Amino acid sequence: MKNLNYLRKKLPLTVELRSDHVLIIDQTKLPGKLKFLKLKKYPDAISAIKEMQVRGAQAIGAVGAGGIFLAGYSYKKNNASDFYKYLQKIAKEIIKARPTAVNLAWGVKTILADLEITSVLKMKAEIKHRYKNILEQEVGHNLKIGEYGNTLIKSGMTILTHCNAGSLSAIWFGTATAPIFQALMKGKNIKVRLDETRPWLQGSRLTAWEMERTGIDYTINIDSAVGYLMSHGLVDMVIVGADHIASNGDTANKIGTYPLALMAHEWKIPFYVAAVSATIDFSIKTGALIKIEERSGDEILRDIRYKYQPVSPQGAKSFNPIFDITPHKLITGIITEYGISKSDALNLIKGRV
């Protein structure tokens, strides 16, 4: 039977702290090549986030916090107060890299929270200690999500997921994939269907890469095939990740999640969101207050090819929001490290976050 050691051999850490740098998987090279990228300066971390070399809520939160570590590591002056002001300035710069995923701000703020202004040397040591703890704790949270989510999965089920909320979106093990990996280790016979997830194709490039390496039976479908699959009884459960969850349970996730939830509701298929509690933003009441990131239209018109040719005429216009908001009423439950909560009852875990 497959176990954690097996998965550790198959799935390397997405974000890893080394003595003087942060090591990440360059996700733009997958699935063709597994390439690791050294982040040595804080601008490297910002660039990796903006250029999608690292993506996924937990992973960019980890790299954002890593940017603070790198900024601190390379700081040469000795005044502790100036050092703290410098880190606060860098923190604001890092947080601007991606506006929707709340984990980015969470990671940066957590590593600096109540940092005592002592000496530059001691502050650097404390930042490194905190960063190491963040990485370890987040993996532990994912394992807990897997344990709770696994209780929902029965042998013989087919689970559909959207985008990549797998190990690559986290430090390791993932959120939406955590119940799947846990079911694998329990010996359950399951199948996974993957939305290809345009325009970056995170499902067909990244989640498929994870399924292939871990030996899970998977099938890729185009995003618009989901209605067909559900209406023909080919999906038993949906598990997706999240980039930002409002206090009422409204959830921002990769574009296409909302219509997926609507179809699951129509066909009475359970629809779960899996996310660490850091993804829940108790400062906002509804998803209407979540800022939705829009990216370059070239991702739609130029970067995708049809038989090596652009998919659209040269003068075509495009609209490229990369997240949408799924209303809480369409979500069966939200799986966190604290258990499975009704989407409109997240206040019950607020005091534990």
Short mmCIF file of C-alpha atoms in Angstrom, two decimals:
data_model
loop_
_atom_site.label_atom_id
_atom_site.label_comp_id
_atom_site.label_asym_id
_atom_site.label_seq_id
_atom_site.Cartn_x
_atom_site.Cartn_y
_atom_site.Cartn_z
CA MET A 1 0.00 0.00 0.00
CA LYS A 2 1.24 3.49 -0.86
CA ASN A 3 2.22 5.73 2.07
CA LEU A 4 3.67 9.15 2.85
CA ASN A 5 7.22 8.02 2.11
CA TYR A 6 6.07 6.91 -1.34
CA LEU A 7 4.44 10.31 -1.96
CA ARG A 8 7.51 12.17 -0.70
CA LYS A 9 9.63 10.37 -3.30
CA LYS A 10 7.17 11.18 -6.07
CA LEU A 11 6.30 14.77 -5.17
CA PRO A 12 9.19 17.10 -4.27
CA LEU A 13 8.64 20.14 -2.07
CA THR A 14 7.26 23.07 -4.04
CA VAL A 15 8.91 25.63 -1.75
CA GLU A 16 11.96 24.85 0.36
CA LEU A 17 14.14 26.92 2.67
CA ARG A 18 17.86 26.54 2.15
CA SER A 19 20.63 28.24 4.13
CA ASP A 20 20.89 31.34 1.94
CA HIS A 21 18.09 31.01 -0.60
CA VAL A 22 14.58 29.70 -1.25
CA LEU A 23 14.25 26.82 -3.70
CA ILE A 24 11.05 26.47 -5.74
CA ILE A 25 9.78 24.32 -8.58
CA ASP A 26 9.48 26.40 -11.75
CA GLN A 27 5.92 25.49 -12.66
CA THR A 28 6.10 27.12 -16.09
CA LYS A 29 8.36 24.24 -17.20
CA LEU A 30 5.97 21.44 -16.23
CA PRO A 31 5.02 18.84 -17.27
CA GLY A 32 7.92 18.57 -19.70
CA LYS A 33 10.73 19.35 -17.30
CA LEU A 34 11.13 19.35 -13.53
CA LYS A 35 13.28 22.44 -12.97
CA PHE A 36 14.19 24.00 -9.64
CA LEU A 37 14.72 27.72 -9.32
CA LYS A 38 16.89 29.44 -6.71
CA LEU A 39 15.45 32.65 -5.30
CA LYS A 40 18.38 34.61 -3.87
CA LYS A 41 16.97 38.15 -3.53
CA TYR A 42 13.51 39.38 -2.63
CA PRO A 43 12.87 40.70 -6.19
CA ASP A 44 13.36 37.09 -7.35
CA ALA A 45 10.43 36.09 -5.15
CA ILE A 46 8.24 38.88 -6.54
CA SER A 47 9.15 37.97 -10.11
CA ALA A 48 8.43 34.26 -9.53
CA ILE A 49 4.96 35.16 -8.21
CA LYS A 50 4.12 37.59 -11.00
CA GLU A 51 5.40 35.32 -13.77
CA MET A 52 3.51 32.28 -12.44
CA GLN A 53 6.69 30.31 -11.84
CA VAL A 54 5.04 29.72 -8.50
CA ARG A 55 1.25 29.84 -8.19
CA GLY A 56 -1.45 28.52 -5.91
CA ALA A 57 -2.59 30.20 -2.71
CA GLN A 58 -0.33 28.46 -0.21
CA ALA A 59 2.71 28.40 -2.48
CA ILE A 60 2.67 32.12 -3.23
CA GLY A 61 2.08 32.80 0.47
CA ALA A 62 5.16 30.74 1.24
CA VAL A 63 7.24 32.49 -1.41
CA GLY A 64 5.96 35.87 -0.22
CA ALA A 65 7.15 35.08 3.29
CA GLY A 66 10.35 33.80 1.71
CA GLY A 67 10.79 37.21 0.11
CA ILE A 68 10.91 38.73 3.59
CA PHE A 69 13.51 36.17 4.63
CA LEU A 70 15.60 36.98 1.55
CA ALA A 71 15.30 40.73 2.11
CA GLY A 72 16.45 40.26 5.67
CA TYR A 73 19.27 37.88 4.78
CA SER A 74 20.85 40.34 2.33
CA TYR A 75 20.45 43.40 4.57
CA LYS A 76 23.88 44.84 5.42
CA LYS A 77 23.26 47.68 7.88
CA ASN A 78 23.15 47.44 11.68
CA ASN A 79 20.34 49.73 12.86
CA ALA A 80 17.45 47.53 14.05
CA SER A 81 14.76 50.22 13.68
CA ASP A 82 15.83 50.99 10.12
CA PHE A 83 15.88 47.27 9.40
CA TYR A 84 12.29 46.90 10.57
CA LYS A 85 11.16 49.87 8.47
CA TYR A 86 12.94 48.37 5.48
CA LEU A 87 11.12 45.04 5.94
CA GLN A 88 7.76 46.83 6.19
CA LYS A 89 8.49 48.59 2.90
CA ILE A 90 9.42 45.31 1.20
CA ALA A 91 6.30 43.65 2.64
CA LYS A 92 4.04 46.15 0.87
CA GLU A 93 5.89 45.58 -2.38
CA ILE A 94 5.54 41.80 -2.15
CA ILE A 95 1.83 41.88 -1.28
CA LYS A 96 1.10 43.85 -4.46
CA ALA A 97 2.44 41.01 -6.63
CA ARG A 98 -0.92 39.19 -6.77
CA PRO A 99 -4.07 40.93 -5.48
CA THR A 100 -6.61 38.11 -5.07
CA ALA A 101 -4.90 35.36 -3.08
CA VAL A 102 -5.17 36.30 0.60
CA ASN A 103 -2.45 33.81 1.57
CA LEU A 104 0.21 36.10 0.08
CA ALA A 105 -0.58 38.89 2.53
CA TRP A 106 -1.04 36.33 5.31
CA GLY A 107 2.42 34.85 4.78
CA VAL A 108 4.14 38.23 4.72
CA LYS A 109 2.25 39.56 7.75
CA THR A 110 2.71 36.37 9.76
CA ILE A 111 6.48 36.38 9.43
CA LEU A 112 6.62 40.01 10.61
CA ALA A 113 3.85 39.96 13.24
CA ASP A 114 4.98 41.46 16.56
CA LEU A 115 8.61 41.16 15.54
CA GLU A 116 10.63 42.53 18.43
CA ILE A 117 13.09 45.24 17.47
CA THR A 118 16.25 44.01 19.18
CA SER A 119 19.30 43.73 16.96
CA VAL A 120 19.53 43.09 13.23
CA LEU A 121 21.27 39.77 13.87
CA LYS A 122 18.61 38.53 16.30
CA MET A 123 15.79 39.75 14.07
CA LYS A 124 17.26 37.90 11.10
CA ALA A 125 17.46 34.71 13.15
CA GLU A 126 13.86 35.11 14.32
CA ILE A 127 12.62 35.67 10.76
CA LYS A 128 14.36 32.51 9.56
CA HIS A 129 12.92 30.54 12.49
CA ARG A 130 9.42 31.81 11.74
CA TYR A 131 9.75 31.03 8.05
CA LYS A 132 10.80 27.47 8.78
CA ASN A 133 7.80 27.10 11.09
CA ILE A 134 5.39 28.46 8.49
CA LEU A 135 6.53 25.91 5.92
CA GLU A 136 6.29 23.02 8.38
CA GLN A 137 2.93 24.04 9.80
CA GLU A 138 1.34 24.51 6.39
CA VAL A 139 2.30 20.97 5.38
CA GLY A 140 0.80 19.71 8.63
CA HIS A 141 -2.41 21.56 7.85
CA ASN A 142 -2.60 19.94 4.43
CA LEU A 143 -2.20 16.50 5.94
CA LYS A 144 -5.11 17.29 8.27
CA ILE A 145 -7.24 18.40 5.33
CA GLY A 146 -6.48 15.06 3.73
CA GLU A 147 -7.58 13.15 6.81
CA TYR A 148 -10.89 15.00 7.09
CA GLY A 149 -11.58 14.99 3.36
CA ASN A 150 -10.85 11.31 3.05
CA THR A 151 -13.89 10.55 5.24
CA LEU A 152 -16.07 11.84 2.39
CA ILE A 153 -14.57 9.53 -0.22
CA LYS A 154 -15.78 6.00 -0.84
CA SER A 155 -13.97 3.40 -2.88
CA GLY A 156 -15.20 3.44 -6.47
CA MET A 157 -15.82 7.19 -6.58
CA THR A 158 -14.84 9.50 -9.41
CA ILE A 159 -13.73 12.92 -8.16
CA LEU A 160 -13.52 15.98 -10.37
CA THR A 161 -11.19 18.88 -9.61
CA HIS A 162 -10.49 22.20 -11.30
CA CYS A 163 -7.17 23.99 -11.87
CA ASN A 164 -4.35 22.81 -9.58
CA ALA A 165 -4.94 22.79 -5.83
CA GLY A 166 -2.39 20.03 -5.50
CA SER A 167 1.06 19.71 -4.03
CA LEU A 168 2.37 22.29 -6.51
CA SER A 169 -0.08 24.89 -5.22
CA ALA A 170 1.13 24.40 -1.66
CA ILE A 171 4.39 23.57 0.05
CA TRP A 172 3.52 19.90 -0.26
CA PHE A 173 0.48 17.54 -0.45
CA GLY A 174 -1.99 20.21 -1.56
CA THR A 175 -5.54 21.03 -0.50
CA ALA A 176 -8.01 19.66 -3.05
CA THR A 177 -5.66 16.76 -3.72
CA ALA A 178 -5.05 16.08 -0.03
CA PRO A 179 -8.21 13.93 0.37
CA ILE A 180 -7.33 12.17 -2.88
CA PHE A 181 -3.81 11.33 -1.74
CA GLN A 182 -5.14 10.20 1.63
CA ALA A 183 -7.68 7.94 -0.09
CA LEU A 184 -4.83 6.51 -2.18
CA MET A 185 -2.89 5.68 0.98
CA LYS A 186 -5.98 4.02 2.46
CA GLY A 187 -6.16 1.70 -0.54
CA LYS A 188 -9.40 3.12 -1.95
CA ASN A 189 -10.09 2.57 -5.63
CA ILE A 190 -10.76 6.06 -7.00
CA LYS A 191 -10.62 7.90 -10.30
CA VAL A 192 -9.95 11.58 -10.84
CA ARG A 193 -11.20 13.82 -13.61
CA LEU A 194 -9.26 16.98 -14.34
CA ASP A 195 -10.59 20.12 -15.95
CA GLU A 196 -7.81 21.31 -18.24
CA THR A 197 -8.39 24.85 -16.86
CA ARG A 198 -7.72 27.50 -19.45
CA PRO A 199 -5.81 29.61 -20.20
CA TRP A 200 -2.82 28.40 -18.15
CA LEU A 201 -3.93 24.75 -18.30
CA GLN A 202 -3.05 24.07 -14.67
CA GLY A 203 -5.25 20.99 -14.65
CA SER A 204 -3.79 19.28 -17.71
CA ARG A 205 -0.21 20.45 -17.03
CA LEU A 206 0.15 20.41 -13.25
CA THR A 207 -2.52 18.30 -11.57
CA ALA A 208 -2.09 15.67 -14.27
CA TRP A 209 1.66 15.69 -13.57
CA GLU A 210 0.95 14.98 -9.91
CA MET A 211 -1.55 12.22 -10.70
CA GLU A 212 0.86 10.61 -13.14
CA ARG A 213 3.75 10.60 -10.70
CA THR A 214 1.67 9.18 -7.85
CA GLY A 215 -0.04 6.49 -9.92
CA ILE A 216 -3.62 7.74 -9.60
CA ASP A 217 -6.08 6.88 -12.36
CA TYR A 218 -6.93 10.22 -14.03
CA THR A 219 -8.58 11.60 -17.15
CA ILE A 220 -8.33 15.11 -18.57
CA ASN A 221 -11.40 16.81 -19.99
CA ILE A 222 -11.96 20.23 -21.53
CA ASP A 223 -13.59 22.68 -19.14
CA SER A 224 -16.82 22.84 -21.11
CA ALA A 225 -17.32 19.04 -20.90
CA VAL A 226 -18.33 19.18 -17.23
CA GLY A 227 -22.07 19.45 -17.93
CA TYR A 228 -21.90 16.34 -20.10
CA LEU A 229 -19.91 14.42 -17.50
CA MET A 230 -22.31 15.25 -14.67
CA SER A 231 -25.47 14.64 -16.68
CA HIS A 232 -24.15 11.19 -17.61
CA GLY A 233 -23.29 10.16 -14.07
CA LEU A 234 -19.54 10.32 -14.60
CA VAL A 235 -18.75 12.48 -11.55
CA ASP A 236 -19.52 11.56 -7.91
CA MET A 237 -17.91 14.50 -6.12
CA VAL A 238 -16.18 17.80 -6.82
CA ILE A 239 -13.26 19.08 -4.72
CA VAL A 240 -11.64 22.39 -5.58
CA GLY A 241 -9.20 24.69 -3.85
CA ALA A 242 -9.54 28.37 -2.99
CA ASP A 243 -7.57 31.58 -3.27
CA HIS A 244 -9.73 33.77 -1.04
CA ILE A 245 -12.73 32.87 1.13
CA ALA A 246 -15.01 35.52 2.63
CA SER A 247 -16.37 35.11 6.15
CA ASN A 248 -19.78 34.02 4.79
CA GLY A 249 -18.16 31.23 2.73
CA ASP A 250 -18.22 32.90 -0.68
CA THR A 251 -15.10 31.58 -2.41
CA ALA A 252 -12.76 33.01 -5.02
CA ASN A 253 -11.06 30.31 -7.04
CA LYS A 254 -9.77 29.80 -10.57
CA ILE A 255 -12.09 31.12 -13.27
CA GLY A 256 -14.61 28.44 -14.18
CA THR A 257 -15.23 27.29 -10.61
CA TYR A 258 -18.56 29.14 -10.32
CA PRO A 259 -20.20 27.47 -13.36
CA LEU A 260 -18.78 24.16 -12.13
CA ALA A 261 -20.56 24.68 -8.81
CA LEU A 262 -23.78 25.60 -10.60
CA MET A 263 -23.71 22.36 -12.58
CA ALA A 264 -22.91 20.32 -9.49
CA HIS A 265 -25.89 21.91 -7.76
CA GLU A 266 -28.12 21.11 -10.74
CA TRP A 267 -27.11 17.43 -10.67
CA LYS A 268 -27.03 17.16 -6.85
CA ILE A 269 -23.33 16.35 -6.78
CA PRO A 270 -21.45 17.29 -3.57
CA PHE A 271 -19.22 20.30 -4.12
CA TYR A 272 -16.43 20.83 -1.58
CA VAL A 273 -13.80 23.52 -1.18
CA ALA A 274 -10.51 22.48 0.44
CA ALA A 275 -8.32 25.22 1.89
CA VAL A 276 -6.16 26.02 4.88
CA SER A 277 -7.75 28.41 7.36
CA ALA A 278 -5.30 31.15 6.34
CA THR A 279 -7.30 31.41 3.10
CA ILE A 280 -10.37 32.58 5.05
CA ASP A 281 -10.57 36.35 5.28
CA PHE A 282 -12.71 37.20 8.28
CA SER A 283 -12.28 40.91 7.58
CA ILE A 284 -14.74 40.79 4.67
CA LYS A 285 -18.35 39.68 4.83
CA THR A 286 -19.01 38.53 1.26
CA GLY A 287 -17.24 37.60 -1.94
CA ALA A 288 -18.35 40.87 -3.52
CA LEU A 289 -15.50 42.53 -1.62
CA ILE A 290 -12.78 40.27 -3.06
CA LYS A 291 -10.65 41.98 -5.68
CA ILE A 292 -10.44 39.87 -8.83
CA GLU A 293 -7.13 39.88 -10.66
CA GLU A 294 -7.14 40.43 -14.41
CA ARG A 295 -4.12 39.39 -16.46
CA SER A 296 -2.87 40.14 -19.94
CA GLY A 297 -5.09 39.20 -22.87
CA ASP A 298 -2.03 37.66 -24.51
CA GLU A 299 -2.56 34.66 -22.25
CA ILE A 300 -5.74 33.98 -24.26
CA LEU A 301 -4.93 35.34 -27.70
CA ARG A 302 -1.20 34.77 -28.16
CA ASP A 303 0.14 32.24 -25.67
CA ILE A 304 -2.31 29.48 -26.65
CA ARG A 305 -1.72 27.98 -30.08
CA TYR A 306 -3.85 26.04 -32.55
CA LYS A 307 -1.55 23.91 -34.67
CA TYR A 308 1.28 26.31 -33.84
CA GLN A 309 -0.74 29.36 -34.94
CA PRO A 310 -2.38 32.08 -32.77
CA VAL A 311 -5.97 31.21 -31.93
CA SER A 312 -7.37 34.64 -32.81
CA PRO A 313 -7.00 37.38 -35.44
CA GLN A 314 -4.35 40.01 -34.73
CA GLY A 315 -6.94 42.66 -33.83
CA ALA A 316 -9.02 40.57 -31.44
CA LYS A 317 -9.83 41.93 -27.98
CA SER A 318 -9.89 39.81 -24.84
CA PHE A 319 -11.06 39.84 -21.23
CA ASN A 320 -9.01 37.72 -18.85
CA PRO A 321 -10.19 37.63 -15.21
CA ILE A 322 -8.48 34.67 -13.63
CA PHE A 323 -10.79 34.08 -10.67
CA ASP A 324 -14.53 34.00 -10.09
CA ILE A 325 -16.67 33.95 -6.96
CA THR A 326 -18.70 30.88 -6.01
CA PRO A 327 -21.59 31.83 -3.67
CA HIS A 328 -21.56 29.94 -0.38
CA LYS A 329 -25.02 28.50 -1.02
CA LEU A 330 -23.53 26.31 -3.79
CA ILE A 331 -20.80 24.88 -1.55
CA THR A 332 -21.57 21.65 0.32
CA GLY A 333 -18.75 22.18 2.79
CA ILE A 334 -15.34 23.72 3.30
CA ILE A 335 -12.55 21.37 4.40
CA THR A 336 -9.84 22.97 6.53
CA GLU A 337 -7.28 21.68 9.00
CA TYR A 338 -10.00 22.05 11.65
CA GLY A 339 -12.53 19.79 9.97
CA ILE A 340 -15.43 20.06 7.53
CA SER A 341 -17.54 23.17 8.02
CA LYS A 342 -20.76 24.31 6.44
CA SER A 343 -19.83 27.16 4.16
CA ASP A 344 -21.98 29.62 6.11
CA ALA A 345 -20.66 28.55 9.53
CA LEU A 346 -16.98 29.49 9.26
CA ASN A 347 -17.32 31.76 12.30
CA LEU A 348 -17.12 28.59 14.41
CA ILE A 349 -13.42 28.27 13.59
CA LYS A 350 -12.61 31.99 13.67
CA GLY A 351 -11.26 31.86 17.20
CA ARG A 352 -8.93 28.99 16.29
CA VAL A 353 -7.20 30.73 13.40
#
